[in-house]
XYZ file of C-alpha atoms in Angstrom:
659
model
C -33.958 90.877 43.024
C -30.050 89.853 41.658
C -27.680 91.207 39.174
C -27.175 89.701 36.517
C -23.667 88.840 35.134
C -23.635 88.889 31.202
C -20.216 87.210 31.130
C -18.901 89.863 28.831
C -14.787 89.637 28.473
C -12.659 91.915 29.664
C -10.428 94.256 27.332
C -11.085 96.779 25.014
C -14.530 96.782 22.981
C -13.007 96.034 19.552
C -10.879 93.252 20.795
C -13.082 91.767 22.934
C -14.449 89.057 20.189
C -10.625 88.322 18.580
C -9.794 87.524 22.041
C -12.512 85.481 23.320
C -12.228 83.429 20.058
C -8.618 82.644 20.291
C -8.327 82.113 24.019
C -11.918 79.721 24.297
C -11.863 76.260 25.236
C -12.123 73.858 22.172
C -13.317 70.114 21.667
C -11.296 68.243 19.407
C -13.052 66.567 16.366
C -13.041 62.908 17.651
C -14.834 64.492 21.029
C -17.278 66.288 18.685
C -18.599 63.108 17.235
C -19.850 61.711 20.654
C -21.718 65.348 21.739
C -24.822 65.741 20.480
C -26.954 68.901 20.093
C -30.363 69.827 19.854
C -31.585 72.789 17.888
C -34.943 73.767 17.758
C -36.057 76.136 14.435
C -35.141 75.872 11.241
C -35.029 79.725 10.264
C -31.957 81.506 9.519
C -30.773 81.377 13.275
C -31.472 77.674 13.596
C -30.917 76.339 10.200
C -27.264 78.428 9.962
C -26.291 77.052 13.453
C -27.689 73.602 12.645
C -25.702 73.258 9.802
C -22.445 75.211 10.889
C -22.504 72.487 13.636
C -23.077 69.738 12.120
C -20.273 70.461 9.886
C -17.845 71.118 12.747
C -18.597 67.347 13.566
C -21.143 67.715 16.402
C -24.059 65.384 15.872
C -27.007 67.166 15.307
C -30.996 67.006 15.799
C -32.866 69.751 14.320
C -36.718 70.217 14.870
C -39.199 72.555 13.160
C -43.047 72.515 13.299
C -43.150 73.112 9.547
C -43.598 70.415 6.876
C -39.807 71.713 5.597
C -37.408 74.234 7.008
C -37.795 76.209 3.689
C -41.275 77.186 5.259
C -39.719 79.111 8.447
C -40.814 82.593 8.857
C -37.378 84.191 7.916
C -38.664 83.341 4.466
C -41.009 86.394 4.665
C -38.465 89.234 5.505
C -38.359 91.273 2.359
C -36.045 94.163 2.300
C -32.584 93.376 3.110
C -29.575 92.530 5.388
C -27.170 95.285 6.806
C -23.622 94.989 6.813
C -20.520 97.255 7.009
C -18.645 96.636 4.058
C -18.984 100.203 2.842
C -19.288 99.553 -1.006
C -20.773 102.615 -1.584
C -17.928 104.606 -0.326
C -19.811 106.878 1.851
C -18.187 106.270 5.140
C -19.461 102.976 6.977
C -17.647 101.298 8.720
C -17.922 98.192 11.778
C -18.168 101.436 14.351
C -21.225 103.204 12.429
C -22.791 100.273 12.215
C -22.154 99.634 15.912
C -22.959 103.124 16.921
C -26.530 103.120 14.740
C -27.344 100.162 16.050
C -27.019 101.185 19.830
C -28.398 104.500 18.922
C -31.707 103.091 16.783
C -32.043 100.785 19.845
C -32.597 103.879 22.139
C -29.043 103.418 24.001
C -30.979 100.118 25.787
C -28.674 97.387 24.302
C -25.656 95.551 25.183
C -22.581 96.974 23.522
C -20.212 94.166 23.613
C -22.693 91.902 21.540
C -23.747 94.706 19.018
C -19.939 95.209 18.417
C -19.497 91.837 18.012
C -22.485 91.791 15.383
C -20.807 94.713 13.695
C -17.487 93.004 13.330
C -19.169 89.691 11.839
C -21.460 91.228 9.788
C -19.141 91.797 6.655
C -18.521 87.811 7.024
C -22.003 87.057 6.422
C -22.088 88.275 2.734
C -19.307 86.423 1.963
C -20.773 83.622 3.288
C -24.382 83.949 1.544
C -22.023 84.944 -1.905
C -20.272 81.762 -1.651
C -23.509 79.501 -1.291
C -24.809 81.118 -4.170
C -27.237 83.326 -2.797
C -28.180 86.027 -5.691
C -27.948 88.787 -3.889
C -28.646 92.213 -6.081
C -25.642 93.857 -8.401
C -24.671 96.748 -10.121
C -24.078 97.202 -13.504
C -20.583 96.748 -12.713
C -20.910 93.646 -11.099
C -20.458 94.734 -7.541
C -22.781 93.795 -5.032
C -25.409 96.535 -4.548
C -26.611 98.489 -1.618
C -29.818 100.615 -0.537
C -30.691 102.517 2.100
C -32.795 101.611 5.408
C -33.941 103.687 8.111
C -32.021 105.213 11.304
C -28.706 105.423 9.043
C -27.436 108.037 6.431
C -25.002 105.157 4.579
C -26.517 102.586 2.061
C -25.348 99.184 3.653
C -28.459 97.033 2.806
C -27.457 94.224 0.740
C -30.807 92.877 -1.019
C -32.167 90.003 -3.777
C -35.198 92.073 -4.733
C -37.964 92.286 -2.276
C -37.490 88.667 -1.220
C -34.151 88.915 0.551
C -35.216 86.756 3.714
C -36.317 83.753 0.951
C -33.205 83.782 -0.736
C -30.800 83.816 2.511
C -33.026 80.850 3.903
C -32.296 79.027 0.670
C -28.594 79.155 1.155
C -28.829 77.986 4.913
C -31.462 75.185 3.709
C -28.643 74.015 1.152
C -25.999 74.259 3.774
C -28.327 71.926 6.368
C -29.434 69.705 3.660
C -25.895 68.816 3.069
C -25.478 68.130 6.298
C -28.778 66.157 6.576
C -27.472 63.972 3.321
C -24.356 63.242 5.127
C -26.166 61.693 7.893
C -24.942 64.532 10.413
C -28.231 66.134 10.931
C -31.373 64.441 11.525
C -33.949 66.632 10.515
C -37.199 66.632 12.554
C -40.170 68.025 10.494
C -43.502 68.592 11.818
C -42.389 68.301 15.080
C -42.888 71.104 17.964
C -40.879 71.271 21.519
C -43.279 71.212 24.277
C -40.788 71.134 27.188
C -37.310 71.573 27.809
C -35.515 69.115 30.094
C -33.454 70.254 32.891
C -31.240 67.219 34.706
C -29.143 68.478 37.695
C -29.314 71.913 36.869
C -28.642 71.522 32.903
C -30.323 71.305 29.827
C -30.324 67.903 28.557
C -33.376 67.500 26.030
C -36.616 68.421 24.852
C -40.214 66.680 24.762
C -41.576 67.229 21.195
C -44.669 66.297 19.681
C -45.127 64.453 16.117
C -47.913 66.970 14.665
C -49.117 64.358 12.400
C -49.253 61.701 14.614
C -49.941 63.306 17.695
C -46.907 60.916 19.626
C -44.870 62.619 21.904
C -41.029 61.938 21.483
C -38.474 62.285 23.959
C -34.775 63.449 22.415
C -31.587 64.018 24.483
C -28.867 66.297 23.705
C -26.027 67.570 25.666
C -26.892 70.874 24.943
C -30.223 72.523 23.523
C -30.129 75.378 21.428
C -33.319 77.750 20.460
C -33.707 79.576 17.000
C -37.795 79.910 17.530
C -38.258 83.634 16.319
C -40.274 86.173 17.753
C -43.447 86.258 19.820
C -45.442 89.177 18.042
C -48.329 86.813 17.138
C -49.124 87.594 21.013
C -50.947 90.415 19.133
C -53.180 87.995 17.216
C -52.703 90.655 14.013
C -49.295 90.915 12.960
C -47.185 90.601 10.076
C -46.127 87.084 11.358
C -46.893 83.853 9.754
C -50.326 82.813 11.334
C -47.443 79.675 13.002
C -45.054 81.700 14.473
C -45.600 81.493 18.322
C -43.659 81.717 21.602
C -43.947 78.310 23.229
C -40.534 76.880 23.086
C -39.273 79.976 24.750
C -42.128 80.131 27.218
C -41.509 76.429 27.949
C -38.056 77.208 28.795
C -38.775 80.633 30.573
C -41.135 78.004 33.170
C -38.419 75.961 33.650
C -35.548 78.736 34.698
C -34.792 81.078 31.609
C -35.164 84.368 32.165
C -37.284 86.278 30.014
C -35.788 89.794 28.880
C -37.415 93.087 28.094
C -40.657 91.429 27.021
C -42.698 94.903 26.694
C -40.017 95.814 23.557
C -42.000 95.359 20.284
C -41.252 96.727 17.262
C -44.347 98.234 15.300
C -43.530 98.537 11.570
C -44.406 101.596 9.850
C -45.156 100.274 6.287
C -47.754 97.348 6.605
C -50.978 97.175 4.664
C -53.824 98.665 6.735
C -56.578 96.366 8.435
C -59.439 95.611 6.195
C -61.875 94.117 8.502
C -62.926 91.883 11.273
C -61.968 88.595 9.935
C -58.437 89.128 8.734
C -56.342 86.516 10.168
C -52.747 88.147 9.769
C -51.449 91.716 8.393
C -48.895 92.114 5.055
C -45.964 93.975 5.452
C -44.538 96.689 2.288
C -40.802 96.698 3.022
C -38.857 99.456 4.762
C -36.692 99.394 1.038
C -40.146 100.984 -0.220
C -38.825 104.190 1.806
C -35.863 104.732 -0.457
C -38.166 105.879 -3.257
C -41.613 106.353 -1.548
C -42.720 109.790 -0.012
C -44.858 109.487 2.864
C -47.405 112.402 3.225
C -50.898 113.224 4.198
C -53.374 115.917 3.224
C -52.941 119.147 4.943
C -57.033 119.238 5.150
C -58.599 117.174 7.440
C -60.833 114.259 6.260
C -60.059 115.323 2.634
C -62.264 113.267 0.712
C -60.408 113.593 -2.790
C -58.715 111.140 -4.699
C -54.424 111.217 -4.066
C -53.923 112.545 -7.502
C -56.247 115.283 -7.292
C -54.459 116.673 -4.288
C -52.137 119.342 -5.245
C -48.258 119.363 -4.379
C -48.923 122.527 -1.871
C -51.972 120.665 -0.131
C -49.701 117.652 0.775
C -47.642 117.279 4.200
C -44.648 115.313 3.672
C -44.662 114.919 7.433
C -41.643 113.208 8.000
C -39.769 115.242 5.608
C -40.934 118.369 7.553
C -40.156 117.124 10.875
C -37.002 115.482 10.705
C -34.880 116.803 7.906
C -31.690 114.868 8.258
C -33.336 111.766 7.828
C -36.774 112.387 6.143
C -38.831 108.685 5.229
C -35.736 106.863 6.626
C -35.947 107.596 10.080
C -35.834 104.425 12.429
C -39.302 102.492 12.737
C -40.454 103.645 15.806
C -40.365 106.700 15.195
C -42.081 106.877 11.478
C -44.679 104.428 13.152
C -45.409 106.752 15.942
C -45.463 109.862 13.446
C -47.729 108.115 10.970
C -50.134 107.585 14.184
C -49.761 111.082 15.309
C -51.337 112.537 12.246
C -54.198 109.789 11.709
C -55.677 110.390 15.386
C -55.534 114.486 14.441
C -57.878 113.928 11.698
C -55.484 113.584 8.915
C -55.577 109.854 7.736
C -56.117 108.612 4.688
C -58.906 105.752 3.238
C -62.186 104.352 4.365
C -60.708 103.550 7.474
C -59.078 106.686 8.268
C -56.316 105.009 9.361
C -53.678 105.002 6.730
C -51.211 107.539 5.120
C -49.844 107.287 1.776
C -46.779 105.907 0.397
C -46.023 107.724 -2.829
C -43.702 106.900 -5.611
C -44.214 109.477 -8.401
C -41.638 112.248 -7.709
C -38.671 109.373 -7.965
C -40.673 107.264 -10.563
C -40.466 110.568 -12.972
C -36.681 111.239 -11.694
C -35.649 107.671 -12.565
C -37.284 108.407 -15.601
C -35.516 111.382 -16.414
C -32.399 109.216 -15.926
C -33.272 106.648 -18.202
C -34.127 109.377 -21.187
C -30.747 111.035 -20.563
C -28.847 107.656 -20.699
C -30.837 107.225 -24.379
C -29.793 110.638 -25.209
C -32.902 112.403 -24.832
C -32.305 115.039 -22.573
C -35.582 117.165 -22.722
C -38.361 114.437 -22.130
C -42.145 115.073 -21.943
C -43.142 113.706 -18.444
C -45.122 110.958 -19.624
C -41.811 109.580 -21.139
C -40.440 109.844 -17.896
C -43.054 107.883 -16.015
C -42.858 105.293 -18.510
C -39.267 105.222 -18.267
C -39.624 105.165 -14.421
C -41.860 102.717 -13.682
C -40.053 100.351 -15.916
C -36.566 101.059 -13.228
C -39.467 100.994 -10.000
C -40.620 97.784 -11.460
C -36.910 96.144 -11.462
C -36.445 97.217 -8.205
C -39.645 96.562 -6.349
C -41.716 94.542 -9.056
C -42.856 91.782 -6.536
C -43.748 94.270 -3.569
C -45.929 96.136 -6.214
C -47.461 92.779 -7.815
C -48.191 91.621 -3.801
C -49.830 94.938 -2.927
C -51.950 95.030 -6.087
C -53.324 91.249 -5.255
C -53.936 92.407 -1.916
C -55.635 95.733 -2.183
C -57.005 95.302 -5.683
C -55.370 98.567 -6.340
C -52.300 99.687 -8.943
C -49.410 101.246 -7.094
C -47.545 102.597 -10.012
C -50.765 104.698 -10.560
C -51.911 105.631 -7.431
C -50.359 106.114 -4.045
C -50.057 103.003 -1.501
C -52.173 103.262 1.370
C -50.114 102.060 4.862
C -50.532 101.967 8.374
C -48.370 100.918 11.264
C -48.547 97.139 12.675
C -46.971 94.815 14.835
C -43.519 92.886 13.152
C -40.856 92.391 15.407
C -39.799 91.840 18.975
C -36.745 93.206 20.343
C -37.533 91.149 23.907
C -36.851 87.673 24.445
C -34.834 84.998 26.288
C -32.145 86.463 27.928
C -28.955 85.151 26.957
C -25.171 86.419 28.200
C -22.108 86.860 25.933
C -22.251 83.369 24.894
C -25.717 83.116 24.090
C -26.345 81.042 27.143
C -29.436 81.332 29.048
C -29.966 80.928 32.608
C -30.277 77.396 32.284
C -26.875 76.158 31.624
C -26.312 74.057 28.309
C -29.311 75.874 26.844
C -28.499 78.539 24.239
C -30.917 81.217 22.430
C -30.325 82.524 19.072
C -31.982 84.944 16.755
C -34.986 86.856 17.330
C -35.691 84.448 19.959
C -33.456 86.005 22.237
C -33.134 89.911 23.597
C -29.346 90.708 22.866
C -28.816 92.974 20.008
C -31.567 95.501 19.341
C -32.397 97.246 22.282
C -35.622 98.644 22.566
C -36.063 99.517 18.672
C -34.805 97.190 15.792
C -33.349 98.693 12.723
C -34.887 97.335 9.213
C -32.641 94.776 7.813
C -30.643 93.987 11.335
C -33.000 90.771 11.997
C -31.423 88.563 9.287
C -28.117 89.851 10.166
C -28.387 88.879 13.590
C -29.737 85.388 12.887
C -27.219 84.403 10.698
C -24.416 86.185 12.714
C -25.594 84.251 15.695
C -25.835 80.754 14.037
C -22.692 80.923 11.653
C -20.254 82.812 13.408
C -21.130 83.314 17.140
C -22.534 79.887 18.597
C -20.303 77.850 16.651
C -17.546 79.588 18.990
C -19.269 79.880 22.202
C -21.379 76.660 22.386
C -17.693 74.919 22.470
C -16.708 76.663 25.936
C -19.463 74.735 27.277
C -19.152 71.422 25.362
C -16.057 71.168 26.311
C -16.756 70.345 30.003
C -19.476 67.557 28.814
C -16.642 65.130 26.859
C -17.308 62.804 29.460
C -20.844 63.039 29.746
C -22.525 60.141 28.296
C -25.941 60.138 26.549
C -29.045 60.083 29.213
C -31.016 57.269 28.285
C -34.663 59.035 27.603
C -36.367 56.518 30.167
C -34.559 58.936 32.855
C -37.331 60.407 35.515
C -36.786 63.967 34.222
C -38.069 62.937 30.835
C -40.465 60.878 32.045
C -41.835 63.865 34.501
C -41.559 65.994 31.339
C -43.637 64.295 29.238
C -45.847 63.420 31.650
C -46.939 67.179 32.741
C -47.075 67.534 28.418
C -49.559 64.805 28.026
C -51.692 66.674 31.425
C -51.758 69.653 29.647
C -53.070 68.007 26.348
C -55.667 65.872 28.627
C -56.673 68.916 29.975
C -57.536 70.965 26.788
C -59.211 67.913 25.381
C -61.454 67.666 28.503
C -62.910 70.966 29.031
C -65.210 70.871 25.883
C -66.201 74.749 26.475
C -68.065 76.664 23.789
C -65.587 78.825 22.638
C -62.796 78.430 20.228
C -59.076 78.878 20.644
C -59.148 81.710 18.091
C -61.841 83.365 20.097
C -59.773 83.785 22.877
C -56.576 84.759 20.709
C -58.242 87.682 19.459
C -59.599 89.008 22.329
C -55.881 88.768 23.991
C -54.552 90.235 20.812
C -57.333 93.480 21.106
C -56.278 93.883 24.580
C -52.548 93.924 24.258
C -53.140 96.280 20.692
C -55.115 98.860 22.779
C -53.236 98.896 26.007
C -49.631 97.747 25.481
C -49.588 98.343 21.617
C -47.934 101.592 19.728
C -48.721 103.948 23.009
C -49.039 102.740 26.886
C -50.084 104.563 29.816
C -50.092 103.175 33.666
C -54.188 102.957 33.657
C -54.461 100.979 30.587
C -51.798 98.658 31.406
C -52.970 98.130 34.951
C -56.623 97.357 33.236
C -55.005 94.918 30.715
C -53.141 93.146 33.362
C -56.926 92.245 35.118
C -58.423 91.578 31.742
C -55.613 89.038 30.953
C -55.839 87.454 34.170
C -59.587 86.969 33.567
C -59.239 86.028 29.979
C -57.033 83.536 31.133
C -59.527 81.854 33.933
C -62.031 81.758 31.455
C -59.598 80.126 28.460
C -59.306 77.339 31.141
C -62.602 77.056 31.592
C -64.498 77.384 28.122
C -62.127 76.630 25.186
C -63.334 73.916 23.007
C -60.623 71.822 21.246
C -62.226 69.398 19.109
C -60.424 66.163 17.845
C -58.028 63.917 19.807
C -54.272 63.893 21.134
C -53.528 60.777 18.676
C -53.936 62.651 14.939
C -53.339 65.868 13.255
C -54.805 68.265 15.340
C -54.170 71.826 14.280
C -56.690 72.833 16.814
C -54.560 71.348 19.760
C -51.360 72.850 18.343
C -53.155 76.305 18.363
C -54.444 75.823 21.901
C -50.741 75.623 23.442
C -49.623 78.308 21.519
C -52.473 81.064 22.913
C -52.425 79.487 26.404
C -48.838 80.565 26.216
C -49.658 83.837 24.635
C -51.887 84.681 27.312
C -49.304 84.289 30.124
C -46.728 85.984 27.804
C -49.081 88.922 27.277
C -49.426 89.320 31.392
C -45.732 89.386 31.548
C -45.687 91.945 28.739
C -47.619 94.688 30.503
C -45.888 94.197 33.738
C -42.532 94.975 32.146
C -44.212 97.710 30.341
C -45.934 98.854 33.662
C -42.505 98.856 35.624
C -40.474 100.837 32.980
C -41.848 104.233 33.905
C -39.877 105.962 30.966
C -40.279 105.815 26.925
C -38.011 103.937 24.996
C -37.366 103.094 21.223
C -40.906 100.778 20.528
C -41.815 101.061 24.487
C -43.839 104.544 24.291
C -45.100 105.559 27.384
C -47.379 108.725 27.376
C -46.818 110.010 30.685
C -42.793 110.256 29.283
C -42.716 111.936 26.375
C -40.850 115.351 25.125
C -42.744 118.516 24.031
C -42.327 117.530 20.845
C -44.057 114.108 21.331
C -40.937 112.045 21.149
C -39.786 108.902 23.678
C -38.105 110.439 26.525
C -35.803 108.034 28.553
C -34.721 107.875 32.222
C -31.064 106.641 32.182
C -30.832 107.308 35.763
C -33.269 104.696 36.955
C -33.554 102.891 33.500
C -30.471 101.804 31.964
C -30.870 97.745 32.706
C -32.214 94.966 30.970
C -35.406 93.874 33.019
C -35.035 89.878 32.718
C -38.069 88.301 34.819
C -38.028 85.237 36.656
C -40.935 82.951 36.365
C -42.434 82.050 39.969
C -45.662 80.474 39.522
C -49.131 81.657 37.952
C -49.389 85.807 37.338
C -45.836 85.723 39.521
C -42.471 87.042 38.169
C -39.536 88.446 40.011
C -37.528 91.010 38.179
C -33.606 90.744 37.648
C -31.624 93.681 36.751
C -28.653 93.572 33.773
C -27.080 97.265 34.199
C -26.157 98.547 30.639
C -22.868 100.677 30.649
C -21.676 102.183 27.900
C -18.169 103.014 27.677
C -17.559 103.480 24.029
C -20.204 105.838 22.959
C -22.162 108.828 24.221
C -25.586 108.268 25.711
C -27.725 111.426 24.360
C -31.104 111.768 23.570
C -32.125 110.257 19.848
C -31.959 112.967 17.417
C -33.135 112.527 13.731
C -33.910 116.190 12.936
């Protein structure tokens, strides 16, 4: 086991990034034109990186498995993007955003990276406004902000309930401009199935054309992954069905360490599971917690409709347990609190695995304000509700419509039913301060890396990290590496390393098609998801994790003996695509359980039942586990742990308190 060097620049925290930028080696414009960079993924992290690198002069190839970069999963983000601009004049600052992020991640993130993220956050908003992203504005024309969990200031910029879509259209426009100028070659419907390493450096990828089935070799002086998270290891999650870990897992098997895989985020406000044949879950934005109050009946198994339960018989349990933050506690805290109430018998709905998210009180409050503005200072309740509903509709209309379409219930009249579900993954490929992995020349950005969120991500910080990495961090740091690659001529793709990598991919495809078993890929994915959710989900314990590792190893053997992949390799074959992804999820699932078993503490989204306070909160062990767990692949079911010690010089490490 070795200690990892994260290459954090020396000096005072607030000056590290400034000094780095002013002293980092540069590549002159003429040399940039001869350097080729491969970007895998075209969501916020990938599209922003590809567009920016091309604008700087590099030759860029960008790959995505969707039919258009516009369909990247970043489009699904709803609630907003954080930035420390202090438009609300409520005391926000770069330091406060930095501190909230470190605390929200339960003191398990790297100080230098998080401070850099907080520093560049304000630039992101300016960039997006310049692109024409229609962020919400106040009456006077200034950009509006709303609250998100884990903070006591309003720093979340938003575009109704479709912030991710609008930000992605901005990044997509920047990317397509470079495509139009011939500076980016865009490869849609292509999936990366391996990385090519030559003399220890990443030098290209093997990609499969998903329409024709053809395998392709692509050279790059450097390779950048912006391929998103691995939440679909649980089968049911808020991720798009296509979201997967394959690119990240392939580079892991070629030498890139995988960090903190057990850090997964459960989002507290999802539409509950409705049946066994459901394929994904739908998120209700955290922004709804601005105006929605979460409660359960005080009586167990209360059969009454929510409208029939009087106010004094309702338990607003977040407001009761966490008075300082109330409904705006961080996601891991809110999720565990919902699970605790449901496990204790206070759940609602047919499944009893749900709690209420109720907008009535704030609808009435908004209505009273609107009536006052119109000169009516004593409005009746009906007037308040009518006027208030219009305000709620303006703020959250598309989210309410989505809920109504999925559940058949009108959330303006009856409270939403919500329950926690898998949403985001804080773990990912280990990267240093430069966003470079343990394979030189291979970079990883956005949700695919582990770097900025510790053990729990605060809401509205995913979009912030993806765009920060792509627009403002990687374009500086990659130059440090590429400045030493100017003399490297493009390596022909008939090089033995390319041939060998392609042959390995082809052998795997042939194996899938030759098994001809009796069970579908989805059959195995659902079984894996069940194991992961039950034993490595919202709560974990030694016995369950030990069982899960054995069950996953057995599942893997059965998968490779009995999976049925119909069709052929040289055609459009979605089942073959899924087979690759599920094979990787099975291996990742095992490592997640190994990591969760090794981490004998509770922190953020990693909740070991053996390690909790008397009040049922996460209990950290800073003496023994204040490190990033970075795992090296050694072979089937074999992983070696490397530690990156976490040192906090600028904040006081303490038990998280949202009370």
